[in-house]
Every structure is written in structure tokens, then in C-alpha cells.
Coordinates of C-alpha atoms and ligand atoms in Angstrom, one line a residue:
X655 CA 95.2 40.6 83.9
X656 CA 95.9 42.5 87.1
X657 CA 95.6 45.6 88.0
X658 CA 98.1 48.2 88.7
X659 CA 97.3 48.2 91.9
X660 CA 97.1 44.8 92.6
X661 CA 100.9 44.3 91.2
X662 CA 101.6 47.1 93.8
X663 CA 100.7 44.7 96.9
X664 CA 102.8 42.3 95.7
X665 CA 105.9 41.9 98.0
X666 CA 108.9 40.5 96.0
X667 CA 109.2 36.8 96.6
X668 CA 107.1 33.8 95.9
X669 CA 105.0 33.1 99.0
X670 CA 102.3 36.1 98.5
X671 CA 101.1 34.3 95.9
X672 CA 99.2 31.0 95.7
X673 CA 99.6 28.6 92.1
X674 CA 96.5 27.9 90.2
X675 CA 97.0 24.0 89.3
X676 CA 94.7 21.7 87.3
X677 CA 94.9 18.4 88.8
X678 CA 94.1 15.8 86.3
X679 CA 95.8 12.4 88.4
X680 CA 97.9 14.2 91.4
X681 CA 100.6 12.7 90.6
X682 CA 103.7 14.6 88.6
X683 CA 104.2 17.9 87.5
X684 CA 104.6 17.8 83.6
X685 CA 103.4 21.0 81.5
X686 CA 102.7 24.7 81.6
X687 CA 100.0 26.0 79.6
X688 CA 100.7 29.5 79.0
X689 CA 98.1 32.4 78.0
X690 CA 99.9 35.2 75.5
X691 CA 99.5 38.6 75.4
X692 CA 99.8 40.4 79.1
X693 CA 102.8 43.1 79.4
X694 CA 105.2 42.0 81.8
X695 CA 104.7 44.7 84.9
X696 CA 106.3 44.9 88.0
X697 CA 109.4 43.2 90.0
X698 CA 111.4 39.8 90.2
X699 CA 113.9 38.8 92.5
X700 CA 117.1 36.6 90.9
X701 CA 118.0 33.7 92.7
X702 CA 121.8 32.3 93.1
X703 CA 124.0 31.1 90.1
X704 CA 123.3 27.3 88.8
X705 CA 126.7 27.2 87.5
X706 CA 128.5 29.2 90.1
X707 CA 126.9 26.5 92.9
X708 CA 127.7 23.5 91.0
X709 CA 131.4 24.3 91.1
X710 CA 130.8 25.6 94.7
X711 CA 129.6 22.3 96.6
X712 CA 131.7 20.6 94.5
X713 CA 134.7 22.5 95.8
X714 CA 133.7 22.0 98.8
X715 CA 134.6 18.5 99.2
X716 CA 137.9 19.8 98.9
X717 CA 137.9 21.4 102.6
X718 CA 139.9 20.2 105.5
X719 CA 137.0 21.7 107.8
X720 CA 133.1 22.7 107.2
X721 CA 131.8 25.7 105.7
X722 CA 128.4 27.5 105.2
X723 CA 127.0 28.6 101.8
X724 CA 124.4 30.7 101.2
X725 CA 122.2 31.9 97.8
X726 CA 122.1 28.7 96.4
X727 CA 119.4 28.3 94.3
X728 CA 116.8 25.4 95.5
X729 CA 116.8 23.9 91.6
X730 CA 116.9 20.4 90.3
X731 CA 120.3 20.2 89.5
X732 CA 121.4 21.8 92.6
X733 CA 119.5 19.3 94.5
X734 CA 120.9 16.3 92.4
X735 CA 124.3 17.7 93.2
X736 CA 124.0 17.5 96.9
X737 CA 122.7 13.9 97.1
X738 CA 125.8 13.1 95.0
X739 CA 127.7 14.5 97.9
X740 CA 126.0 13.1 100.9
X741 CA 126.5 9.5 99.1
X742 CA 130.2 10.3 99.1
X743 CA 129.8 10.6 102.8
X744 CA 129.4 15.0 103.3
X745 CA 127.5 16.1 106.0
X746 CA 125.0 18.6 104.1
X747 CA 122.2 20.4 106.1
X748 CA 120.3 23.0 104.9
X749 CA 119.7 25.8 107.5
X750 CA 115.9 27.6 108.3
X751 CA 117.3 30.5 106.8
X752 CA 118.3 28.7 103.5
X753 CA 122.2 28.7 103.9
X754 CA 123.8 25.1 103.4
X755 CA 125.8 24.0 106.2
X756 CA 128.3 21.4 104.4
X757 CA 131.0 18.8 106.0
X758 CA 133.5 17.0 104.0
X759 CA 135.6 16.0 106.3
X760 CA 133.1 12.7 106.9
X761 CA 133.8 11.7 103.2
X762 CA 134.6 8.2 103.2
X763 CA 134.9 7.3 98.9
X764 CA 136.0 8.7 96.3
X765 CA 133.8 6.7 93.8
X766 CA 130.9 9.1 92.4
X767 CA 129.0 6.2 91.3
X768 CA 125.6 7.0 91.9
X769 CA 123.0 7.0 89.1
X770 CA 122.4 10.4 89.5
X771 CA 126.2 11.7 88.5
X772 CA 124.5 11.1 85.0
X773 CA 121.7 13.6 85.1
X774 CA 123.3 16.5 85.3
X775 CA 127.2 17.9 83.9
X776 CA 128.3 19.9 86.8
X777 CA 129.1 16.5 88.6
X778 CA 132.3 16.1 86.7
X779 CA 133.4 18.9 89.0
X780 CA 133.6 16.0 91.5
X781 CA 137.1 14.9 89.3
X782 CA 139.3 17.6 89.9
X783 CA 137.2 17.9 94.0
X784 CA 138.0 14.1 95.1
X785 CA 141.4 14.1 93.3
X786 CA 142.4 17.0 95.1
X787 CA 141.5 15.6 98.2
X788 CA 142.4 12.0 97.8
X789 CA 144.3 11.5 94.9
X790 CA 142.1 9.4 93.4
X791 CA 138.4 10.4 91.6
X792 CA 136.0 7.8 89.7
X793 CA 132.7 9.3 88.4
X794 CA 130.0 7.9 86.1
X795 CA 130.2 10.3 82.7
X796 CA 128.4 13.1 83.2
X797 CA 124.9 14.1 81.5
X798 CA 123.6 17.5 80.7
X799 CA 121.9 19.3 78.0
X800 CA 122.2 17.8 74.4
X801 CA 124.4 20.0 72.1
X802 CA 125.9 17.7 70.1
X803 CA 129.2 16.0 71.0
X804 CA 130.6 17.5 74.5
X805 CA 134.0 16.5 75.0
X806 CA 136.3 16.5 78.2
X807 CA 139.1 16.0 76.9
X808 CA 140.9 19.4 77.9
X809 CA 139.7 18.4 82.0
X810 CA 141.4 15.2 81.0
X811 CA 144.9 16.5 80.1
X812 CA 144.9 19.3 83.2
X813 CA 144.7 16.1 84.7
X814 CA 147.5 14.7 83.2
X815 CA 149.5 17.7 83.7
X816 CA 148.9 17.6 87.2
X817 CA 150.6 14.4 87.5
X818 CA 147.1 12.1 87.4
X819 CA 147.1 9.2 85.3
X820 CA 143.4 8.9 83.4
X821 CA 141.2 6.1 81.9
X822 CA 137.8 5.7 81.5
X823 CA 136.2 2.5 81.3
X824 CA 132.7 0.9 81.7
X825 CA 130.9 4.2 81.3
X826 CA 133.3 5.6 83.9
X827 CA 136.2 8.2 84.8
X828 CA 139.2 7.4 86.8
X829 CA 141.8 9.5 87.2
X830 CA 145.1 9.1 90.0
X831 CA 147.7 10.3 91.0
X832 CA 150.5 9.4 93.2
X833 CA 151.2 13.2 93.8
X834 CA 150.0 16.3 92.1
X835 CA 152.4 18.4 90.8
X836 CA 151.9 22.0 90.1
X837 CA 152.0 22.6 86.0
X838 CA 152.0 25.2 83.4
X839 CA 148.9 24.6 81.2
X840 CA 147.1 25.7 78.1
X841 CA 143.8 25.0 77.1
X842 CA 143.1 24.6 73.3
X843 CA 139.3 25.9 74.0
X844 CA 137.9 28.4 76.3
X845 CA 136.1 25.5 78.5
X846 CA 134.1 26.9 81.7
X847 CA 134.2 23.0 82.9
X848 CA 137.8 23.2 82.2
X849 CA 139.1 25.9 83.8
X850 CA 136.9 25.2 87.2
X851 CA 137.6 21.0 87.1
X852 CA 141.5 21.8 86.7
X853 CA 141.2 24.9 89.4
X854 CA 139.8 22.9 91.7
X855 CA 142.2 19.7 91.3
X856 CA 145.0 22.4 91.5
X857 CA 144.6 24.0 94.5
X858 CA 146.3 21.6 96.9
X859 CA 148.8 20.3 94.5
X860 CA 152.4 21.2 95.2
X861 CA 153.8 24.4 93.6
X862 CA 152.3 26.8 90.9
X863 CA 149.4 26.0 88.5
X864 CA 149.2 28.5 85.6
X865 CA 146.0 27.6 83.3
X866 CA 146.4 29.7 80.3
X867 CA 143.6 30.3 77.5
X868 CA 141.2 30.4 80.7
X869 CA 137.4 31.0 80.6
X870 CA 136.4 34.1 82.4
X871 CA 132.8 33.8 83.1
X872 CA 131.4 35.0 86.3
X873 CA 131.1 31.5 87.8
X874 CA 134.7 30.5 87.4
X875 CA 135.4 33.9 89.5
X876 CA 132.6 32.9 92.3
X877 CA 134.5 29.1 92.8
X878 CA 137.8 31.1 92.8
X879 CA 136.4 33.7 95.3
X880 CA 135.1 30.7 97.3
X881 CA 138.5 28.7 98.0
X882 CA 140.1 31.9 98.5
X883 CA 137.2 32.5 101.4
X884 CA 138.5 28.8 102.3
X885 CA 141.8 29.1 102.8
X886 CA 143.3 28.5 99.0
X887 CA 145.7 31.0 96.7
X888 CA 143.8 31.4 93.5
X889 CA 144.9 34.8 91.3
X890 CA 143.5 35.7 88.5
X891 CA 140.4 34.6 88.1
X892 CA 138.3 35.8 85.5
X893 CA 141.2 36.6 83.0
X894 CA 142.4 34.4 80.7
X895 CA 145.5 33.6 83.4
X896 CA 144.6 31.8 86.7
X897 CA 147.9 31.2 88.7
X898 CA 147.2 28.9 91.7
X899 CA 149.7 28.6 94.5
X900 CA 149.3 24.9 96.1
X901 CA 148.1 25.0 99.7
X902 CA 147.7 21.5 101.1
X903 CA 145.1 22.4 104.2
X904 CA 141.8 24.4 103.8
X905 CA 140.9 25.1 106.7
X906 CA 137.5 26.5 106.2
X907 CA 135.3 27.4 108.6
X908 CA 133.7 30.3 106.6
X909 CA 130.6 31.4 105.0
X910 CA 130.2 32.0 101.5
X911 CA 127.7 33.6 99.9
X912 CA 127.1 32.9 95.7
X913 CA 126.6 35.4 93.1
X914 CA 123.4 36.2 91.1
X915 CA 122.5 34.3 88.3
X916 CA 123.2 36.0 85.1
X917 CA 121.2 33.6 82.4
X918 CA 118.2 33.7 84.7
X919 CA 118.4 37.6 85.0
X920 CA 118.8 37.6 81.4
X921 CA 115.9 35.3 80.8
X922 CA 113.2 37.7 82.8
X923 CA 115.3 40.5 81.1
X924 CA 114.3 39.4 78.0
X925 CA 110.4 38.4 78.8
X926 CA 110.0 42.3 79.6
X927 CA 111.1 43.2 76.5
X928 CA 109.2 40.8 74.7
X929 CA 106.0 41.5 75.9
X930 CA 106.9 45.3 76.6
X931 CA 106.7 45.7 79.9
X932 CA 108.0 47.4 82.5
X933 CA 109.8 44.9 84.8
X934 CA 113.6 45.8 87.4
X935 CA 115.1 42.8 87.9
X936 CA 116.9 42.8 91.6
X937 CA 119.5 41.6 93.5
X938 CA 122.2 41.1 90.3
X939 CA 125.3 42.4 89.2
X940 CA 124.7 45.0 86.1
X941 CA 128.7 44.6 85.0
X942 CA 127.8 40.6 84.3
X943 CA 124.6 41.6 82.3
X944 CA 126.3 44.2 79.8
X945 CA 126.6 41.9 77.3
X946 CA 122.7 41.4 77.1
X947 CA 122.1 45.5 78.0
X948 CA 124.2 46.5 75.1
X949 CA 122.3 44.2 72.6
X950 CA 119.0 45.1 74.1
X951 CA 119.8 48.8 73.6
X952 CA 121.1 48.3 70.2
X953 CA 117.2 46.6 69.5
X954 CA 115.7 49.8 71.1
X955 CA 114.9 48.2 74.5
X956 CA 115.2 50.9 77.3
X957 CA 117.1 50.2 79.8
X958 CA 117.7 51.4 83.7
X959 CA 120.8 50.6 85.7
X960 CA 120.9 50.5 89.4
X961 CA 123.8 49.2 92.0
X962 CA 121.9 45.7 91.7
X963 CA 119.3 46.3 90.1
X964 CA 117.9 46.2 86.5
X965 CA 115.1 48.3 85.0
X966 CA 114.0 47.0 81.3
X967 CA 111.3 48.3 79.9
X968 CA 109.2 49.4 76.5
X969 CA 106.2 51.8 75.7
X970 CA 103.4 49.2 74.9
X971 CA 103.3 49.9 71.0
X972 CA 106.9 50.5 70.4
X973 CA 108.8 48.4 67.8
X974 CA 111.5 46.4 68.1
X975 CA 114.8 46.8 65.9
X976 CA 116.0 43.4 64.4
X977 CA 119.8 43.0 65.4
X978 CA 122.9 40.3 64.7
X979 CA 123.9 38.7 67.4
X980 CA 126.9 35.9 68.2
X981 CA 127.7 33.5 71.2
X982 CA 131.2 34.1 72.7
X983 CA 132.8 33.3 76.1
X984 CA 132.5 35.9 78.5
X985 CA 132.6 38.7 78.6
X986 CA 131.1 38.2 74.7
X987 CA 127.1 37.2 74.3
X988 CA 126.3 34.3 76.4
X989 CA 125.1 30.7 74.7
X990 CA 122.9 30.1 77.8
X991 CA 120.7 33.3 76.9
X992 CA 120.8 32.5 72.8
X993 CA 117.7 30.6 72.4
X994 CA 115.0 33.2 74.8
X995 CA 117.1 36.1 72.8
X996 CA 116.2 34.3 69.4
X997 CA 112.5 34.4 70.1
X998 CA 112.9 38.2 70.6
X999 CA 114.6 38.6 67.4
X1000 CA 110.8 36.7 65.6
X1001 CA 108.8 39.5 66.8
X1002 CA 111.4 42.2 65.9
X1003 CA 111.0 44.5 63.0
X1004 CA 113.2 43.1 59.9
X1005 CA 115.3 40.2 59.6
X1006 CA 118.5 39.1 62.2
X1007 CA 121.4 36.6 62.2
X1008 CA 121.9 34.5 65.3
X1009 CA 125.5 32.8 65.5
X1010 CA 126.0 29.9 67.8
X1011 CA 130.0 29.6 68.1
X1012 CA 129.8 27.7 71.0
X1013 CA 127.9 25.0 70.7
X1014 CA 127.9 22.4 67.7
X1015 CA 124.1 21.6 67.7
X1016 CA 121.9 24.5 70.1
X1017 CA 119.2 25.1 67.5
X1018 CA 117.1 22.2 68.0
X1019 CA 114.1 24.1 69.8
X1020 CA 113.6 26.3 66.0
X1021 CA 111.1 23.6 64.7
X1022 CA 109.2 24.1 68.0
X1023 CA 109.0 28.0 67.6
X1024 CA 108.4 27.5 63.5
X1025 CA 105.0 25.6 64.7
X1026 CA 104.7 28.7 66.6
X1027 CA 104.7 30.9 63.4
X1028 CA 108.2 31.8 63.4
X1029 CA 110.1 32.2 60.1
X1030 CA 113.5 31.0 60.7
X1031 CA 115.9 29.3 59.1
X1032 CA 119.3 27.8 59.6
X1033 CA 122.4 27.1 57.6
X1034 CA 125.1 25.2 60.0
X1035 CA 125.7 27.4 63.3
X1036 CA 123.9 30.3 61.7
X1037 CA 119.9 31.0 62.7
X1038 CA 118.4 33.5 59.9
X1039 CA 115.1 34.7 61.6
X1040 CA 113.1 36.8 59.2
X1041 CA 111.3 38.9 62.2
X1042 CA 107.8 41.0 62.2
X1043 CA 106.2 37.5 63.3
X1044 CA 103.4 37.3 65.2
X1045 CA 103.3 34.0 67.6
X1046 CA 100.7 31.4 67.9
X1047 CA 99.7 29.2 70.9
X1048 CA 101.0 25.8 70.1
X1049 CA 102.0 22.1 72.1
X1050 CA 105.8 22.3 72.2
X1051 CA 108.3 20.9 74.1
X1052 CA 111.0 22.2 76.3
X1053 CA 114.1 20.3 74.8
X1054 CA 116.4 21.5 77.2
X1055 CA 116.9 24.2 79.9
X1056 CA 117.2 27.2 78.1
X1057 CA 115.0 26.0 75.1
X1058 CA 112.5 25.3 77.5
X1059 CA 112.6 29.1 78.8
X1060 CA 112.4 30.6 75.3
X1061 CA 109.1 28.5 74.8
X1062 CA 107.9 29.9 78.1
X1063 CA 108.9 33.4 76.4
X1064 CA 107.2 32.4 73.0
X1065 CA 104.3 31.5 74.8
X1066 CA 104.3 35.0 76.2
X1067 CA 104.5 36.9 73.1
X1068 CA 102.2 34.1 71.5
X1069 CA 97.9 34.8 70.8
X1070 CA 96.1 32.4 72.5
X1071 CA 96.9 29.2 74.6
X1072 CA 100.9 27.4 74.1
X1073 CA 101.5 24.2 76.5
X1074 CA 105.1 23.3 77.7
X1075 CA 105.3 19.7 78.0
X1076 CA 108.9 18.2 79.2
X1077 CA 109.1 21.0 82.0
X1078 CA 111.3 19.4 84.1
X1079 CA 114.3 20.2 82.2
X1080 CA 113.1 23.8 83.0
X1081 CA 113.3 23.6 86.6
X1082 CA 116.5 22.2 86.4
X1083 CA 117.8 25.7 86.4
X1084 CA 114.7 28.3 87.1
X1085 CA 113.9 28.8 90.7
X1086 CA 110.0 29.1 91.1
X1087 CA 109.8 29.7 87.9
X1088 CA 105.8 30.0 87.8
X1089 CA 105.2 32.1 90.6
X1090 CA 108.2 34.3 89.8
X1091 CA 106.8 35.2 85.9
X1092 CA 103.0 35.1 87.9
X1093 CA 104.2 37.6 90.5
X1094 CA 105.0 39.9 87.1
X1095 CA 101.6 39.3 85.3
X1096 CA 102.6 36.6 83.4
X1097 CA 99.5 33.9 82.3
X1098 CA 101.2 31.0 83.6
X1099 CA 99.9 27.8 85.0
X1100 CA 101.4 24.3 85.4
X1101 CA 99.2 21.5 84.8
X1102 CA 99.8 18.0 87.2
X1103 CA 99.3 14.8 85.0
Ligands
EPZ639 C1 129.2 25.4 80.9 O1 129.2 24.1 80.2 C2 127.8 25.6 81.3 N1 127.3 24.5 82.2 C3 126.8 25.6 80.1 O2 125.5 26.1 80.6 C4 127.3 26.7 79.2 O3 126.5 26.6 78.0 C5 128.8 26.5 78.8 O4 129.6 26.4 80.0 C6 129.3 27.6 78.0 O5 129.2 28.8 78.6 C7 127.7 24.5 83.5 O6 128.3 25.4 84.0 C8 127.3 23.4 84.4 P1 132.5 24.5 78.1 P2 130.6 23.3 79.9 O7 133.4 23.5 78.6 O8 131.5 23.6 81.0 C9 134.3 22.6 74.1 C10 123.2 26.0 81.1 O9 122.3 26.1 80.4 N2 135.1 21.7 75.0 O10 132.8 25.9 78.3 O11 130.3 22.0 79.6 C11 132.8 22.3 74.1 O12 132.5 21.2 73.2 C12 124.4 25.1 80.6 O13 123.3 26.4 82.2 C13 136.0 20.9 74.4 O14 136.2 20.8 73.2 O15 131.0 24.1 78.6 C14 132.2 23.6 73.7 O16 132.1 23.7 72.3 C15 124.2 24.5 79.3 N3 136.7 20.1 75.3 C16 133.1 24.6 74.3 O17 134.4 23.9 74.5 C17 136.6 20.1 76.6 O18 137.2 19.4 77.4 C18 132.6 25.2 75.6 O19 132.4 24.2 76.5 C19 135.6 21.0 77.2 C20 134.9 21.8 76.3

């Protein structure tokens, strides 16, 4: 555990500190093992939105000219994402200082057929990009976490409203269009991918797009933000109304900078709490983490809020209050943050009701945090957790990117040692994960296979 003082000379940022490894074969990266029981002390430093830069560099492809981008996250997905693009044909450099100078205008296909497209989700952002810009868009299917069925079918019919014709054959989407046509359209679900895939595809087409029914997370309001930077007319943005006037040239030749990330703010947010520490959170945007302050209060978790900064923090023996939580579109509780906030709720005094209304199937990681010692169980999209648990070290498994977090958090909260195999799908969508909970006090090693 380290000292007070020691925590003091830390800067914020990950280079003052140095990771201990234990190298079995040198080769991969695989598991954390975690040791329970340190309060969280100290500050963290948010990195760029995941889902915000997906829709970015993929509206980026769009532009008639190049443009510079800077706070994106160096993640997995992110970095998946930019191969996709140089294999289209993008020039994509990134700068000594970190911002990504970006090209499009060397784009020779518009066939997203690399194996990677499958990996990750936010490549189906490529659709609406490449059929924007050349009328014509085929993409492998898209990959992503495992909830269950994810369906595209409201991108599929913007499309079709557009004027795009749509079929998807041997594992593949093709959509075309002879001309895209301005249109009046309503979503039947509030889809994130949605609204940004037909945003995206609508910005050059002739006349007014009105997407009704639209999401209004934070993200969608970044990509909107960034083609208006571009040169595009996009209003409304982060209401349920976008209207988008066509403009058929971006010119470009600006600089962009992408907003914090909200889940991974959350996620430290919610590791203070948990072990009660005393941890501010930097460089966010408070209004996008109400939804998460207002629970956290409601549990008994004190909380300070500065221009971009968060202060979260509990007296070492205080108790937590069990609470009911359920997952909504913006501006309601966030899905991405319901698995860490679940593990919160097991060490919480009495029992609490989680309710995942966005997702069909999110509560797969529950048997990994019963072997844990958790008391939970679940009846269709509802998690009863019965609370006042105390954690064990166990093996477990990060099952996808958020479950893997909230075993990083169990392991936290847990006595004695946990080990995180599968980790990969964690750094997927944590920036320097390790050193960032280290650089707080956290127990945290990663162990190379
Ligand atoms: C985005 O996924 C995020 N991914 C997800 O975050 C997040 O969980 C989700 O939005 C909800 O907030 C990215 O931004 C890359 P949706 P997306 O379309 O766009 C149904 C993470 O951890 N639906 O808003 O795929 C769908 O089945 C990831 O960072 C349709 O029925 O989500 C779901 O029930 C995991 N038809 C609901 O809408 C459609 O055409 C919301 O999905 C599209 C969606």
C-alpha cells in the first residue's frame, strides 16, 4: 500500500510509474491478478470517448479534404478501426503529440472487407461513411460484445429511406444508391448505431433528413459537433430530433478534438466508491456523469463537482445504502456502466434491483461474481442482488468489456488474490488501464503468458 505521501509525487498520467509484470513465456498479455482491500486514493486522468471516436474516424471518410483529431483514446478497438481505414486507402498518421492527422481523400474502395470489420461493432459506421461518399458501402457484419441478438435493422431502413437499395449476402452488407435523397425518418428504437450510421449517410444527401425517435447520448452529439467543425449542417443533436441539411462538399481542413469518456469516468467513479476512497476524476464533463452522481448520492456516496472535474469519495468505515437502479438511453442510467454498478450494489447494505432494458442478455458475468461470494439472482432482465456481501478472490473471466471492468472492481473490493483471464476484451475500451487504477493505489498486476 503506499503512502500518502508517495501518492502525492505522483503526477497524473501513466509514465511516472513503471508495471510490475511476471513473465512466465514473454509472449502475450493475458490476465490480471488483482490484490483486494486498498482504498482507492488519489487522481485519474479520463481518456477520449470509445464510442464518440468510432463514429468520428468513421465520419471522417466522409471529408472532401483532411482533418486532425485529437483525444482519441489509444484502445484496441480504436486501433482496429484505423487499420480498417487505411485498407480502404485513408492516409492516417498519428502526430508526436497524439492528434491523428487523417486523409480520405486517397480512398480508393468502398468494400470494408478486411477480417478485422468483424472484431469490433463500431465498423458498421463505415455503411452510412462510404455510402455518403460513394454511393455504394459493402462491409463484413460487424462483431462486438455478446448481448444476445443485436439487430441492424433500423440502420437498414435509414438506408432505405435514403434512397439506398440493401442486401446482405455471404456474411456481408451492401447497400447503393443511385442518389440519396433527403427523408423524414423514425426509428422504432432508440439505437445509438442508428442514429450516427443514418447521420452520417445523411449529411451529403440532397435536401432535409429528419431522424425522429433519435438517441441523445453524448457521442451522437460529439460526431454531430465534428461534421459541423467539417463543413456539414447537423441540428439537433442530442434530442430526440436531428434535422440535417444536405451539403455535398466537406471541406475540412479542421481540428477536432473528442469528448471525455463517460463509461470510463464512471468506471473509476465507481472503483472509489467501492473501496471507499478518495479519488477526482479529471478532465470530464459533470452534466454527462449525472446520471451516475445522482445514483451514487442516493447510495450515500459523497460526491464533489468541479468545471471538469469529479471528486467521489467515502469515510473508510461508512456503509453503503442498497438502491434500484434501471438502464435507459441517455440522459437515463447507462447499460455500459450496469455491470461495475452491480458489483457495488453486493457490498451495499440490504438488498437492490438492477434492470437491464436495454440489452436482451447483459448478465452473463453474475456467475463469475457468485464464485466471488455474491448473492444474486436473476429473473429475465431483472438482477436481484441481496447485498452486505463480502467478496472473495477467485479465477474469473472478463466476458466482455464492461464485465471485464466490474471483475477488475470485484477484485478490488474482494479479500485476497482474484485473476482476470480473457483481458483483452478489457483493453478494448480502457486506456492504460493498469497503470491508471496503480497510479490510485489499486493492487493490480498483469501477468504475460
Ligand atoms: C452502442 O451500441 C454502444 N456501442 C454500446 O456500448 C452501448 O451499450 C449501446 O450503444 C447502448 O448505449 C458503440 O457505441 C460502439 P443501440 P449499439 O443501437 O449502437 C436495439 C460498450 O461497452 N436495436 O443503441 O449497438 C438493440 O438490440 C458498448 O462500449 C434494434 O433493435 O446499440 C438494443 O436493444 C457495448 N435495431 C437497442 O436497440 C437496430 O437496428 C440499443 O442498441 C439497432 C438497435
Amino acid at each position: 500500500m503506499q503512502t500518502q505521501e508517495q501518492l502525492n509525487r505522483i503526477q497524473i498520467g501513466p509514465e511516472t510509474l513503471s508495471l510490475p509484470q511476471i513473465d512466465k513465456r514473454g509472449t502475450n498479455v493475458s490476465s490480471y491478478i488483482i490484490r483486494g482491500g486498498n482504498r482507492l486514493l488519489g487522481d485519474v486522468k479520463v481518456s477520449g470517448s470509445k464510442n464518440a471516436a468510432l463514429g468520428i474516424i468513421s465520419a471522417a471518410m466522409l471529408l472532401d479534404g483532411p482533418c486532425w483529431v485529437d483525444n482519441v483514446p489509444d484502445i484496441a478497438d480504436l486501433n482496429v478501426m484505423l487499420e480498417i481505414c487505411r485498407a480502404l486507402g485513408a492516409q492516417i498518421k498519428r502526430e508526436s503529440d497524439g492528434t491523428l492527422y487523417i486523409n480520405p481523400c486517397t480512398i480508393t474502395t468502398c468494400e470494408a472487407t478486411y477480417d478485422k470489420v468483424r472484431s469490433i461493432r463500431g465498423s458498421y459506421y463505415l455503411l452510412g461513411a462510404l455510402l455518403g461518399r460513394m454511393n455504394r458501402a459493402s462491409i463484413y457484419m460487424p462483431g462486438g460484445c455478446n448481448f444476445g441478438t443485436r439487430p441492424i435493422d433500423q440502420h437498414m431502413k435509414g438506408f432505405e429511406s435514403l434512397g439506398a437499395s440493401v442486401t446482405i449476402e455471404y456474411g456481408k452488407i451492401n447497400v447503393e444508391a443511385e442518389h440519396l435523397r433527403g427523408e423524414h425518418i423514425f426509428l422504432d428504437v432508440v439505437s445509438v448505431g442508428a442514429t450516427i450510421n443514418i447521420m452520417i449517410a445523411a449529411v451529403k444527401a440532397e435536401g432535409t433528413t429528419v431522424i425522429e425517435n433519435a438517441a441523445r447520448e453524448p457521442h451522437i452529439v460529439d460526431v454531430a459537433n465534428f461534421l459541423n467543425t467539417m463543413g456539414a449542417n447537423v441540428r439537433g443533436a442530442g434530442t430526440d430530433v436531428i434535422r440535417i441539411s444536405g451539403t455535398p462538399v466537406l471541406e475540412a481542413n479542421a481540428t477536432y478534438s473528442i469528448i471525455p469518456d463517460q463509461i470510463e469516468a464512471g468506471t473509476y467513479m465507481l472503483a472509489a466508491a467501492l473501496t471507499r476512497g478518495d479519488v477526482t476524476v479529471h478532465d470530464i464533463i459533470p452534466k454527462h456523469m449525472e446520471p451516475l452522481t445522482a445514483k451514487m448520492e442516493e447510495m450515500g456516496v459523497k460526491t464533489e463537482v468541479g468545471d471538469d472535474t469529479i471528486r467521489v469519495y467515502m469515510e473508510p468505515d461508512q456503509q453503503l445504502r442498497a438502491a434500484n437502479f434501471k438502464t435507459m438511453p441517455y440522459p437515463g442510467f447507462p447499460t455500459d456502466l450496469q455491470p461495475q454498478t452491480t458489483v457495488l450494489l453486493c457490498v451495499a447494505e440490504g438488498s437492490s434491483k438492477m434492470l437491464e432494458n436495454v440489452w436482451e442478455n447483459r448478465f452473463q458475468y453474475i456467475d463469475d461474481l457468485k464464485t466471488m461470494g455474491a448473492e444474486i439472482m436473476v429473473a429475465g432482465h431483472t438482477a436481484i442482488i441481496a447485498g452486505s456481501s463480502q467478496l472473495t478472490g477467485a479465477k474469473v473471466m472478463a466476458r466482455d468489456l464492461r464485465a471485464g471492468a466490474a471483475m477488475v472492481l470485484a477484485g478490488l473490493a474482494a479479500t485476497g488474490e482474484t485473476e482476470i483471464t480473457d483481458i483483452g476484451k478489457i483493453e478494448r475500451g480502457y486506456e492504460n488501464f493498469v497503470k491508471k487504477m496503480r497510479m490510485i493505489g489499486a493492487d493490480i498486476a498483469r501477468i504475460v503468458e
